[in-house]
Short mmCIF file of C-alpha atoms in Angstrom, two decimals:
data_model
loop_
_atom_site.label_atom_id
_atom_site.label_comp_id
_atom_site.label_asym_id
_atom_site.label_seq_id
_atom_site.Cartn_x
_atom_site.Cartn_y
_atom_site.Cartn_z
CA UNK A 1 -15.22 1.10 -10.78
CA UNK A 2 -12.72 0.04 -7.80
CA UNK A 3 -9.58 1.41 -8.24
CA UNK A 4 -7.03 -0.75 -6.21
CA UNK A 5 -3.68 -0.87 -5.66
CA UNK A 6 -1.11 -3.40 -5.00
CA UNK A 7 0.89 -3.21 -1.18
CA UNK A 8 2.54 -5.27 1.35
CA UNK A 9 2.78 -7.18 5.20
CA UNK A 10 1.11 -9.48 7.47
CA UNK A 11 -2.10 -7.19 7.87
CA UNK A 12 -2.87 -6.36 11.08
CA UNK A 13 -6.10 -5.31 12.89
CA UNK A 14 -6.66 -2.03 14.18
CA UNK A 15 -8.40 -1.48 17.43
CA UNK A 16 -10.40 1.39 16.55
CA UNK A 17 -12.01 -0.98 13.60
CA UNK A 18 -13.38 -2.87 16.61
CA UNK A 19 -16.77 -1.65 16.38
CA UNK A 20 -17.45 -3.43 13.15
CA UNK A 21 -16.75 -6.68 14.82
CA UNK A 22 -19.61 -5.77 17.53
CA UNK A 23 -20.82 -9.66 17.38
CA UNK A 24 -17.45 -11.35 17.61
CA UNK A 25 -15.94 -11.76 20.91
CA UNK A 26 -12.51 -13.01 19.49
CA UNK A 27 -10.90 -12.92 16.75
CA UNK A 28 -7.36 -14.01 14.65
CA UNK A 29 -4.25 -11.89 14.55
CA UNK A 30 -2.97 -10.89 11.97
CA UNK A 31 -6.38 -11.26 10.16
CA UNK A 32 -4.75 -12.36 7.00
CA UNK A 33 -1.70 -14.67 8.15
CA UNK A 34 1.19 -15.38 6.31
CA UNK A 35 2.60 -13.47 3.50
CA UNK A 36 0.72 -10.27 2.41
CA UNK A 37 2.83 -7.00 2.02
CA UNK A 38 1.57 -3.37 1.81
CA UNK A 39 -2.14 -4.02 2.26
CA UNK A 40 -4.02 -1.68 0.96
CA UNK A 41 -7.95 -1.23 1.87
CA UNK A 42 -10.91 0.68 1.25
CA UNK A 43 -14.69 -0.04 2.11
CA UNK A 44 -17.30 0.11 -0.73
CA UNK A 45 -20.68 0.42 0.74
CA UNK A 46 -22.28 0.15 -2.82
CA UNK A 47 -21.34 -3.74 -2.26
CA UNK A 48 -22.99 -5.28 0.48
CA UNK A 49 -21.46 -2.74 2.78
CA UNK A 50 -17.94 -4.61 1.92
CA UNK A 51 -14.48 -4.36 2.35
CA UNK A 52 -11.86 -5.29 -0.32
CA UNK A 53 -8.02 -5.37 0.66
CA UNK A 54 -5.08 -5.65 -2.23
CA UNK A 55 -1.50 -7.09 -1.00
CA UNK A 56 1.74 -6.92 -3.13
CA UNK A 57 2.56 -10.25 -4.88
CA UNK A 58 6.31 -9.62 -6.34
CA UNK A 59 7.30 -12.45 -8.17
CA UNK A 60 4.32 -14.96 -7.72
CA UNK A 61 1.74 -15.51 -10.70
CA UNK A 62 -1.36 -15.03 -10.56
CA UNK A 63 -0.75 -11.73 -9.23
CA UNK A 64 -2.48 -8.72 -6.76
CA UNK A 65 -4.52 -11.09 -4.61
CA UNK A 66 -7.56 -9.20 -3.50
CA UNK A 67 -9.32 -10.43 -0.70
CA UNK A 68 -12.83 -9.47 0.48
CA UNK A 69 -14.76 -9.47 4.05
CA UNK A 70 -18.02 -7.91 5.54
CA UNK A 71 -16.82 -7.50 9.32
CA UNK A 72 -12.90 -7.51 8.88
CA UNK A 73 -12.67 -10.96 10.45
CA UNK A 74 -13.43 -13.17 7.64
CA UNK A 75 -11.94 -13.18 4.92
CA UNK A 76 -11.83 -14.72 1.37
CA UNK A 77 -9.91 -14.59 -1.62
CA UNK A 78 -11.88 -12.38 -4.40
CA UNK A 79 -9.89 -12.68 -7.16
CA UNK A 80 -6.58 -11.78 -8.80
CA UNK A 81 -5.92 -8.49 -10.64
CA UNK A 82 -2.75 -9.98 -12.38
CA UNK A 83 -3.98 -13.61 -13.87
CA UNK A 84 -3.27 -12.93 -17.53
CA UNK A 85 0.79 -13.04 -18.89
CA UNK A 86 -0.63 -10.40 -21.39
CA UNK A 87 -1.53 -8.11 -18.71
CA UNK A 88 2.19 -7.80 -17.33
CA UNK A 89 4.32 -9.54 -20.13
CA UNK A 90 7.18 -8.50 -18.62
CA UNK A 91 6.99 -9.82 -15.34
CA UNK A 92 8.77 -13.01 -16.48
CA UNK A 93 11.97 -11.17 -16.97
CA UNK A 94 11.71 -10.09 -13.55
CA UNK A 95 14.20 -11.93 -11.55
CA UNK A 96 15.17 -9.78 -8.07
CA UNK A 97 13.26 -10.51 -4.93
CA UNK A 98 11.84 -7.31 -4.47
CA UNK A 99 11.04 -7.07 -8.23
CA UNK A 100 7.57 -7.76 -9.71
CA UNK A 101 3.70 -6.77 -9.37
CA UNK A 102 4.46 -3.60 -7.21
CA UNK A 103 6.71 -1.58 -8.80
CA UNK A 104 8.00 -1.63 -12.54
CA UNK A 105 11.36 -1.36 -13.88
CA UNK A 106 12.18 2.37 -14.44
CA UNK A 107 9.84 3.64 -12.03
CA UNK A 108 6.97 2.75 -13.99
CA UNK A 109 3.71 2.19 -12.45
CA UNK A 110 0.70 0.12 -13.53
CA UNK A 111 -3.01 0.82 -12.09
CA UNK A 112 -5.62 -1.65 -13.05
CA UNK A 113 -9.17 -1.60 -12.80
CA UNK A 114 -12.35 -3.85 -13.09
CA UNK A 115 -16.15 -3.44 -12.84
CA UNK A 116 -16.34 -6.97 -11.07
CA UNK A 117 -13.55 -7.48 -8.08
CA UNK A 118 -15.27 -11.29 -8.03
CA UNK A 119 -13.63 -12.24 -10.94
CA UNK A 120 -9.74 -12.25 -11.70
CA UNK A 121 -10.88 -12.28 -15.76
CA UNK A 122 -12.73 -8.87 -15.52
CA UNK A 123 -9.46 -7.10 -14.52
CA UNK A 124 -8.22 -5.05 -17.41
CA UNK A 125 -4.86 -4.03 -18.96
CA UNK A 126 -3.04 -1.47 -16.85
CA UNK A 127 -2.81 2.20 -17.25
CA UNK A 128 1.19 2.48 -17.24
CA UNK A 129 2.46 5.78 -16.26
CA UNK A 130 6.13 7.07 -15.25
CA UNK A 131 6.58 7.73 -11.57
CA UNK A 132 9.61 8.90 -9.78
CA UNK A 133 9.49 7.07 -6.66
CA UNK A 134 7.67 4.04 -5.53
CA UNK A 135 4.29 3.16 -3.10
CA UNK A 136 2.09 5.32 -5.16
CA UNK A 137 -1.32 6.22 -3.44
CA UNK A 138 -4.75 7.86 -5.51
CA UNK A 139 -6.65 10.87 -3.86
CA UNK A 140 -10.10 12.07 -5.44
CA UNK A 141 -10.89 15.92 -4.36
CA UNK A 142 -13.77 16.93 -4.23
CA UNK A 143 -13.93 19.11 -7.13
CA UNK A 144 -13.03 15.96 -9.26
CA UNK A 145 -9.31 16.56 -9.76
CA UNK A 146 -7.75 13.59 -8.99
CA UNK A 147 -3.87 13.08 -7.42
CA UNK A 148 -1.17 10.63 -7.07
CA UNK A 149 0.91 10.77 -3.49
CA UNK A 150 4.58 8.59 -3.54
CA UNK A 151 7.32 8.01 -1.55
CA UNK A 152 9.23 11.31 -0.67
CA UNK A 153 5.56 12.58 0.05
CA UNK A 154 5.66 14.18 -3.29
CA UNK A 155 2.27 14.84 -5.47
CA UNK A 156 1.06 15.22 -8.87
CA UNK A 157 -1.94 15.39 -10.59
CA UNK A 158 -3.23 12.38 -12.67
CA UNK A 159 -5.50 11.87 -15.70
CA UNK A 160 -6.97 7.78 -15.04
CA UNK A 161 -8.14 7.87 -18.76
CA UNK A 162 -4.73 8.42 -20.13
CA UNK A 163 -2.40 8.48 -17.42
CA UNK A 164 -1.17 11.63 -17.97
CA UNK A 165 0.65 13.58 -14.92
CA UNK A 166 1.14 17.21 -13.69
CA UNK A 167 4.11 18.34 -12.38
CA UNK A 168 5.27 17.05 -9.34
CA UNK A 169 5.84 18.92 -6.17
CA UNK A 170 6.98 18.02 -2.54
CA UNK A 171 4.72 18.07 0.01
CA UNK A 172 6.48 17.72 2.87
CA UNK A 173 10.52 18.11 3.59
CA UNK A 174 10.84 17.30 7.18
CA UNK A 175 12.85 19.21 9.87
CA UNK A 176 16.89 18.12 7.83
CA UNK A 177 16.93 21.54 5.94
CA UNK A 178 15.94 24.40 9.40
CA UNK A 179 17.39 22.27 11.84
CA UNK A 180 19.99 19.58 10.99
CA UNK A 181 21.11 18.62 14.34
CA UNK A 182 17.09 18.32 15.76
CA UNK A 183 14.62 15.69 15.57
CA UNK A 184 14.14 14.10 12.21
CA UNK A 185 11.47 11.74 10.60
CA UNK A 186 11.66 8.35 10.15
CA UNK A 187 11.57 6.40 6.80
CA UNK A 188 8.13 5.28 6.33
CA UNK A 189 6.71 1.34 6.82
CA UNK A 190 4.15 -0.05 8.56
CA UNK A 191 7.00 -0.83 11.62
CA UNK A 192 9.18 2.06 11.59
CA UNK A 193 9.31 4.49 14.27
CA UNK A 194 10.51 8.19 14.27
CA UNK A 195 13.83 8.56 16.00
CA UNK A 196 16.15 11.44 16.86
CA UNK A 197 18.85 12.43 15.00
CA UNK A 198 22.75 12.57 15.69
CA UNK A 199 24.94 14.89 15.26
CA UNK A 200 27.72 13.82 12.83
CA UNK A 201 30.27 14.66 14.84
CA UNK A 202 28.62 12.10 17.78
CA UNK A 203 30.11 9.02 17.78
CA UNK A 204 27.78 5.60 16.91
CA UNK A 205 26.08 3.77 19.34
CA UNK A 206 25.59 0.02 19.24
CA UNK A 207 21.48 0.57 19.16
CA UNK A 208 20.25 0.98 15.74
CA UNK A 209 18.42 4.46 15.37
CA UNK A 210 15.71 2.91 13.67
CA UNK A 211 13.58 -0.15 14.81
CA UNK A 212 12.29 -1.81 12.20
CA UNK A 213 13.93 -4.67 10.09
CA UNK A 214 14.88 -6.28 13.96
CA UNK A 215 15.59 -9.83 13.03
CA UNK A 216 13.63 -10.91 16.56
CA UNK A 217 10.48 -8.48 15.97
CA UNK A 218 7.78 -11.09 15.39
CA UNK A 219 6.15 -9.45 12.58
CA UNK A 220 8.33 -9.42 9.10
CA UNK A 221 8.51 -7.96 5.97
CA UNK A 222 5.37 -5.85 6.91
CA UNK A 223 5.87 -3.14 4.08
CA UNK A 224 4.04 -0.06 4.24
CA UNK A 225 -0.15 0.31 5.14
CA UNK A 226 -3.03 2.00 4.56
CA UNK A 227 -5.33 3.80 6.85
CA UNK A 228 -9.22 3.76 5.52
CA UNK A 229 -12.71 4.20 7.48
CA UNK A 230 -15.08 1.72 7.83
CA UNK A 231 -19.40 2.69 6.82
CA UNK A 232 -19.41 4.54 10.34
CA UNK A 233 -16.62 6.49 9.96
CA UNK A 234 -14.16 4.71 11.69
CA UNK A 235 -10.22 4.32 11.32
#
């Protein structure tokens, strides 16, 4: 089965994918233009050595594009995971921009899956499960447990069968609780960049401390990304 799931921007290619593109001398950038948030891509060598890449969709019906290619240059539009109303009834109450097919009102989250990513009908119902933060991500160990990452790098286990979840822990705190007045991280998008922090007493400075969002940076609305490897073992 491929387990997708729905994310956001104008998807950019990576230099070190490069290698896949051995034959092509040029290529288009962003490789998917226009409007595709929080891309989200894995490669499925089972399929024609393929890879598949899912983009948020918010308010727009049909819903979850996932698009396909065999050398990250070319790409095509696969199917839809969302092309049912009975799949997400309730996304016509949905109303807010950021609202819609990528996170669910009270922190619910929806994971579909389908046997045939050709074919927007074989897309099942979801698997709805409660979630305490948004931009959840799937990790399979490999003694079979499997685990759900989210914003606030916290994890849980999850059962896919029922959608049952563990307790959730925090991975990762960052530097605020040792050292307030040192170096913190950076909220996390596909743009943002870590800055340092200020003291409070320090008076504001005219610069932003964080970069993204910049009205004049050519690339908007990116979201957050994925990194995945390619049948070599790439980045």
């Amino acid at each position: 089965m491929f387990f997708l799931k729905a994310i956001s921007s104008a998807l950019l290619i990576l230099p070190t994918l490069a290698s896949t593109m051995a034959k092509n001398s040029s290529y288009t950038n962003p490789i998917l233009p226009g409007w595709h948030s929080d891309p989200s891509c894995i490669y499925v060598a089972e399929d024609h050595n393929a890879f598949f890449c899912a983009t948020s969709s918010f308010l727009s019906f049909p819903g979850m594009p996932i698009y396909t290619s065999k050398d990250l240059v070319n790409w095509r539009l696969a199917s839809h995971v969302v092309s049912r109303p009975s799949q997400v009834p309730q996304i016509g109450l949905t109303v807010s921009q950021n609202g819609g097919l990528w996170a669910r009102p009270g922190r619910s989250q929806d994971l579909f899956t389908t046997t045939n990513p050709y074919d927007s009908s074989s897309w099942g119902a979801p698997l709805v499960f409660p979630l305490l933060d948004i931009d959840p991500s799937i990790f399979w160990d490999d003694d079979g447990t499997t685990y759900l990452h989210f914003s606030g790098i916290h994890q849980q286990t999850i059962d896919l069968t029922t959608g049952a979840l563990g307790p959730p822990s925090i991975i990762r705190k960052g530097f605020t609780e040792f050292i307030p007045d040192g170096p913190q991280e950076a909220p996390s998008s596909a743009t943002t960049k870590p800055s340092p922090a200020r003291k409070i007493s320090q008076a504001p400075t005219p610069a932003p401390l964080q970069t993204r969002y910049k009205p004049e940076s050519y690339f908007q609305t990116v979201g957050h990304a994925d990194l995945f490897q390619d049948g070599s073992g790439n980045w």
